Amino acid sequence: PFCLNAQVSFIATSDAKQVALGDVFQVKFTLNNAQSDKFTPPSFADFMVAGGPNRSNMTQGVNGVWQSSETISYVLQGKKEGQFTVGAATIVAGGKTYNSAPLTIDVTKGNRQTFGNLPDNSKEGVMIRAEISQPEAYVGQQVILDYKIYSRVDVNNMDIVKEPTFD
């Protein structure tokens, strides 16, 4: 149920234009008002991919006007200081090819705003606990892993940079 008059667009966005070395940031590629057939990500050679690709879809109808979007996101981390470009991604939708605009990210030397920046005496005031939804599962069954963070200090930002192997 898509509106025939809706404008199709494919855009790239980032939650940061400048990040400290070691911090993570998110890049999203969003296709509006079309269904994708094929997505080709850009090269992330200058970054470490800490997460992704993650996909989300949204369809909304208000007063008979339908809109949809599909978002593919990645969590990235700079490998070294400097100004780097996240190149254009390509997506095919309805037989047409769309390209996103490239994004420029400045990776600077600076203070991280994650747990690594806590004063030494406050690290004892932070605990992370992983809780699993069920102790046993069969192959292919969904299992939910929740991370719970307990803290006696003010935490402004939390990003999981590397997941465990889940063996």
mmCIF file of C-alpha atoms in Angstrom:
data_model
loop_
_atom_site.group_PDB
_atom_site.id
_atom_site.type_symbol
_atom_site.label_atom_id
_atom_site.label_comp_id
_atom_site.label_asym_id
_atom_site.label_seq_id
_atom_site.Cartn_x
_atom_site.Cartn_y
_atom_site.Cartn_z
ATOM 1 C CA PRO A 1 0.000 0.000 0.000
ATOM 2 C CA PHE A 2 2.328 2.732 -1.196
ATOM 3 C CA CYS A 3 1.238 6.117 -2.461
ATOM 4 C CA LEU A 4 1.912 6.397 -6.187
ATOM 5 C CA ASN A 5 2.751 10.094 -5.852
ATOM 6 C CA ALA A 6 5.307 9.611 -3.053
ATOM 7 C CA GLN A 7 8.829 10.727 -3.897
ATOM 8 C CA VAL A 8 11.435 7.943 -3.811
ATOM 9 C CA SER A 9 14.708 8.951 -2.155
ATOM 10 C CA PHE A 10 17.860 7.251 -0.872
ATOM 11 C CA ILE A 11 19.879 9.160 1.711
ATOM 12 C CA ALA A 12 22.869 8.558 3.962
ATOM 13 C CA THR A 13 23.058 10.087 7.443
ATOM 14 C CA SER A 14 25.397 9.851 10.399
ATOM 15 C CA ASP A 15 24.823 10.622 14.062
ATOM 16 C CA ALA A 16 28.223 12.388 14.163
ATOM 17 C CA LYS A 17 30.332 14.468 11.799
ATOM 18 C CA GLN A 18 33.253 14.417 14.233
ATOM 19 C CA VAL A 19 34.203 11.592 16.608
ATOM 20 C CA ALA A 20 37.062 10.949 19.001
ATOM 21 C CA LEU A 21 39.437 8.145 18.088
ATOM 22 C CA GLY A 22 38.031 4.966 19.644
ATOM 23 C CA ASP A 23 34.433 6.205 19.849
ATOM 24 C CA VAL A 24 31.720 4.561 17.781
ATOM 25 C CA PHE A 25 29.150 6.265 15.587
ATOM 26 C CA GLN A 26 26.241 5.137 13.426
ATOM 27 C CA VAL A 27 25.751 5.519 9.679
ATOM 28 C CA LYS A 28 22.281 4.938 8.216
ATOM 29 C CA PHE A 29 21.212 4.433 4.613
ATOM 30 C CA THR A 30 17.476 5.079 4.203
ATOM 31 C CA LEU A 31 15.297 4.285 1.193
ATOM 32 C CA ASN A 32 11.993 6.175 1.295
ATOM 33 C CA ASN A 33 8.772 5.123 -0.469
ATOM 34 C CA ALA A 34 10.062 2.076 -2.337
ATOM 35 C CA GLN A 35 10.970 -1.562 -1.727
ATOM 36 C CA SER A 36 14.593 -2.483 -2.245
ATOM 37 C CA ASP A 37 15.754 -5.318 -4.441
ATOM 38 C CA LYS A 38 19.518 -5.101 -3.887
ATOM 39 C CA PHE A 39 21.716 -3.061 -1.519
ATOM 40 C CA THR A 40 25.459 -2.536 -2.028
ATOM 41 C CA PRO A 41 27.243 -0.882 0.909
ATOM 42 C CA PRO A 42 30.217 1.417 0.454
ATOM 43 C CA SER A 43 33.721 0.374 1.398
ATOM 44 C CA PHE A 44 34.414 0.911 5.082
ATOM 45 C CA ALA A 45 38.194 0.503 4.624
ATOM 46 C CA ASP A 46 39.039 3.495 6.858
ATOM 47 C CA PHE A 47 36.756 2.290 9.657
ATOM 48 C CA MET A 48 36.246 -0.776 11.807
ATOM 49 C CA VAL A 49 32.709 -2.147 11.463
ATOM 50 C CA ALA A 50 31.554 -2.685 15.062
ATOM 51 C CA GLY A 51 27.987 -3.627 14.113
ATOM 52 C CA GLY A 52 25.736 -4.153 11.158
ATOM 53 C CA PRO A 53 24.269 -4.326 8.757
ATOM 54 C CA ASN A 54 21.072 -3.847 10.754
ATOM 55 C CA ARG A 55 17.779 -3.467 8.891
ATOM 56 C CA SER A 56 14.568 -1.799 9.930
ATOM 57 C CA ASN A 57 11.358 -1.145 7.992
ATOM 58 C CA MET A 58 8.580 1.343 8.630
ATOM 59 C CA THR A 59 5.216 1.777 6.917
ATOM 60 C CA GLN A 60 2.848 4.536 7.978
ATOM 61 C CA GLY A 61 -0.564 5.582 6.747
ATOM 62 C CA VAL A 62 -2.117 8.870 7.797
ATOM 63 C CA ASN A 63 -5.446 9.969 6.315
ATOM 64 C CA GLY A 64 -4.983 7.687 3.315
ATOM 65 C CA VAL A 65 -1.424 8.861 2.574
ATOM 66 C CA TRP A 66 1.058 6.015 2.831
ATOM 67 C CA GLN A 67 4.773 6.361 3.402
ATOM 68 C CA SER A 68 7.423 3.711 3.861
ATOM 69 C CA SER A 69 11.112 3.557 4.645
ATOM 70 C CA GLU A 70 13.779 0.903 4.865
ATOM 71 C CA THR A 71 16.933 1.705 6.839
ATOM 72 C CA ILE A 72 20.208 -0.200 6.780
ATOM 73 C CA SER A 73 22.590 0.899 9.517
ATOM 74 C CA TYR A 74 26.164 0.226 10.570
ATOM 75 C CA VAL A 75 28.067 1.052 13.752
ATOM 76 C CA LEU A 76 31.568 2.233 12.848
ATOM 77 C CA GLN A 77 34.745 3.190 14.677
ATOM 78 C CA GLY A 78 37.656 5.214 13.318
ATOM 79 C CA LYS A 79 40.943 3.325 12.936
ATOM 80 C CA LYS A 80 43.182 6.410 13.001
ATOM 81 C CA GLU A 81 42.985 10.185 13.194
ATOM 82 C CA GLY A 82 42.107 12.203 10.108
ATOM 83 C CA GLN A 83 39.272 13.157 7.795
ATOM 84 C CA PHE A 84 37.686 10.155 6.073
ATOM 85 C CA THR A 85 34.846 9.579 3.639
ATOM 86 C CA VAL A 86 32.109 6.985 3.864
ATOM 87 C CA GLY A 87 31.480 6.456 0.166
ATOM 88 C CA ALA A 88 28.168 6.288 -1.629
ATOM 89 C CA ALA A 89 25.974 3.233 -1.137
ATOM 90 C CA THR A 90 23.870 1.872 -4.002
ATOM 91 C CA ILE A 91 20.381 0.419 -3.859
ATOM 92 C CA VAL A 92 18.125 -0.967 -6.581
ATOM 93 C CA ALA A 93 14.385 -0.381 -6.118
ATOM 94 C CA GLY A 94 11.671 -0.880 -8.707
ATOM 95 C CA GLY A 95 14.239 -1.453 -11.432
ATOM 96 C CA LYS A 96 15.969 1.891 -10.790
ATOM 97 C CA THR A 97 19.384 2.394 -9.185
ATOM 98 C CA TYR A 98 19.802 5.023 -6.464
ATOM 99 C CA ASN A 99 23.059 6.280 -4.942
ATOM 100 C CA SER A 100 23.464 8.000 -1.605
ATOM 101 C CA ALA A 101 25.751 10.983 -1.147
ATOM 102 C CA PRO A 102 29.116 10.310 0.518
ATOM 103 C CA LEU A 103 29.629 11.382 4.142
ATOM 104 C CA THR A 104 32.732 13.012 5.610
ATOM 105 C CA ILE A 105 33.729 12.043 9.153
ATOM 106 C CA ASP A 106 36.498 13.714 11.162
ATOM 107 C CA VAL A 107 38.253 11.323 13.543
ATOM 108 C CA THR A 108 40.086 13.368 16.152
ATOM 109 C CA LYS A 109 42.261 12.754 19.149
ATOM 110 C CA GLY A 110 40.135 13.433 22.181
ATOM 111 C CA ASN A 111 38.396 12.160 25.253
ATOM 112 C CA ARG A 112 36.157 9.167 24.736
ATOM 113 C CA GLN A 113 32.668 9.555 26.123
ATOM 114 C CA THR A 114 32.095 5.927 26.945
ATOM 115 C CA PHE A 115 33.019 3.752 29.930
ATOM 116 C CA GLY A 116 36.720 4.029 29.074
ATOM 117 C CA ASN A 117 36.710 7.658 30.207
ATOM 118 C CA LEU A 118 35.561 6.975 33.775
ATOM 119 C CA PRO A 119 37.931 7.980 36.559
ATOM 120 C CA ASP A 120 39.897 5.009 37.951
ATOM 121 C CA ASN A 121 38.121 5.125 41.318
ATOM 122 C CA SER A 122 34.646 4.962 39.711
ATOM 123 C CA LYS A 123 35.155 1.825 37.566
ATOM 124 C CA GLU A 124 34.163 -0.279 40.566
ATOM 125 C CA GLY A 125 30.766 1.468 40.452
ATOM 126 C CA VAL A 126 29.814 -0.022 37.061
ATOM 127 C CA MET A 127 28.567 -3.563 36.474
ATOM 128 C CA ILE A 128 27.279 -5.147 33.267
ATOM 129 C CA ARG A 129 25.171 -8.280 33.482
ATOM 130 C CA ALA A 130 24.065 -10.389 30.501
ATOM 131 C CA GLU A 131 20.776 -12.249 30.957
ATOM 132 C CA ILE A 132 19.500 -14.869 28.503
ATOM 133 C CA SER A 133 15.773 -15.463 27.921
ATOM 134 C CA GLN A 134 15.994 -19.259 28.283
ATOM 135 C CA PRO A 135 18.783 -21.605 29.379
ATOM 136 C CA GLU A 136 18.211 -24.170 26.608
ATOM 137 C CA ALA A 137 17.202 -23.753 22.966
ATOM 138 C CA TYR A 138 16.987 -25.826 19.804
ATOM 139 C CA VAL A 139 18.755 -24.913 16.545
ATOM 140 C CA GLY A 140 17.021 -21.975 14.878
ATOM 141 C CA GLN A 141 15.059 -20.933 17.964
ATOM 142 C CA GLN A 142 15.197 -17.256 18.893
ATOM 143 C CA VAL A 143 17.067 -16.523 22.108
ATOM 144 C CA ILE A 144 17.105 -13.013 23.574
ATOM 145 C CA LEU A 145 20.184 -11.669 25.329
ATOM 146 C CA ASP A 146 19.652 -8.565 27.476
ATOM 147 C CA TYR A 147 22.520 -6.449 28.745
ATOM 148 C CA LYS A 148 21.721 -4.733 32.030
ATOM 149 C CA ILE A 149 23.997 -1.951 33.203
ATOM 150 C CA TYR A 150 24.154 -1.003 36.848
ATOM 151 C CA SER A 151 26.020 2.177 37.695
ATOM 152 C CA ARG A 152 26.775 4.448 40.634
ATOM 153 C CA VAL A 153 28.213 7.063 38.273
ATOM 154 C CA ASP A 154 26.645 9.214 35.562
ATOM 155 C CA VAL A 155 26.841 7.424 32.190
ATOM 156 C CA ASN A 156 26.213 9.603 29.132
ATOM 157 C CA ASN A 157 26.805 7.153 26.318
ATOM 158 C CA MET A 158 26.934 3.357 26.014
ATOM 159 C CA ASP A 159 28.055 1.530 22.888
ATOM 160 C CA ILE A 160 28.943 -2.135 22.595
ATOM 161 C CA VAL A 161 31.994 -2.119 20.362
ATOM 162 C CA LYS A 162 32.560 -5.861 20.128
ATOM 163 C CA GLU A 163 30.055 -8.651 20.794
ATOM 164 C CA PRO A 164 31.171 -11.940 22.346
ATOM 165 C CA THR A 165 31.394 -14.985 20.064
ATOM 166 C CA PHE A 166 28.241 -16.666 21.505
ATOM 167 C CA ASP A 167 29.691 -20.172 21.131
#
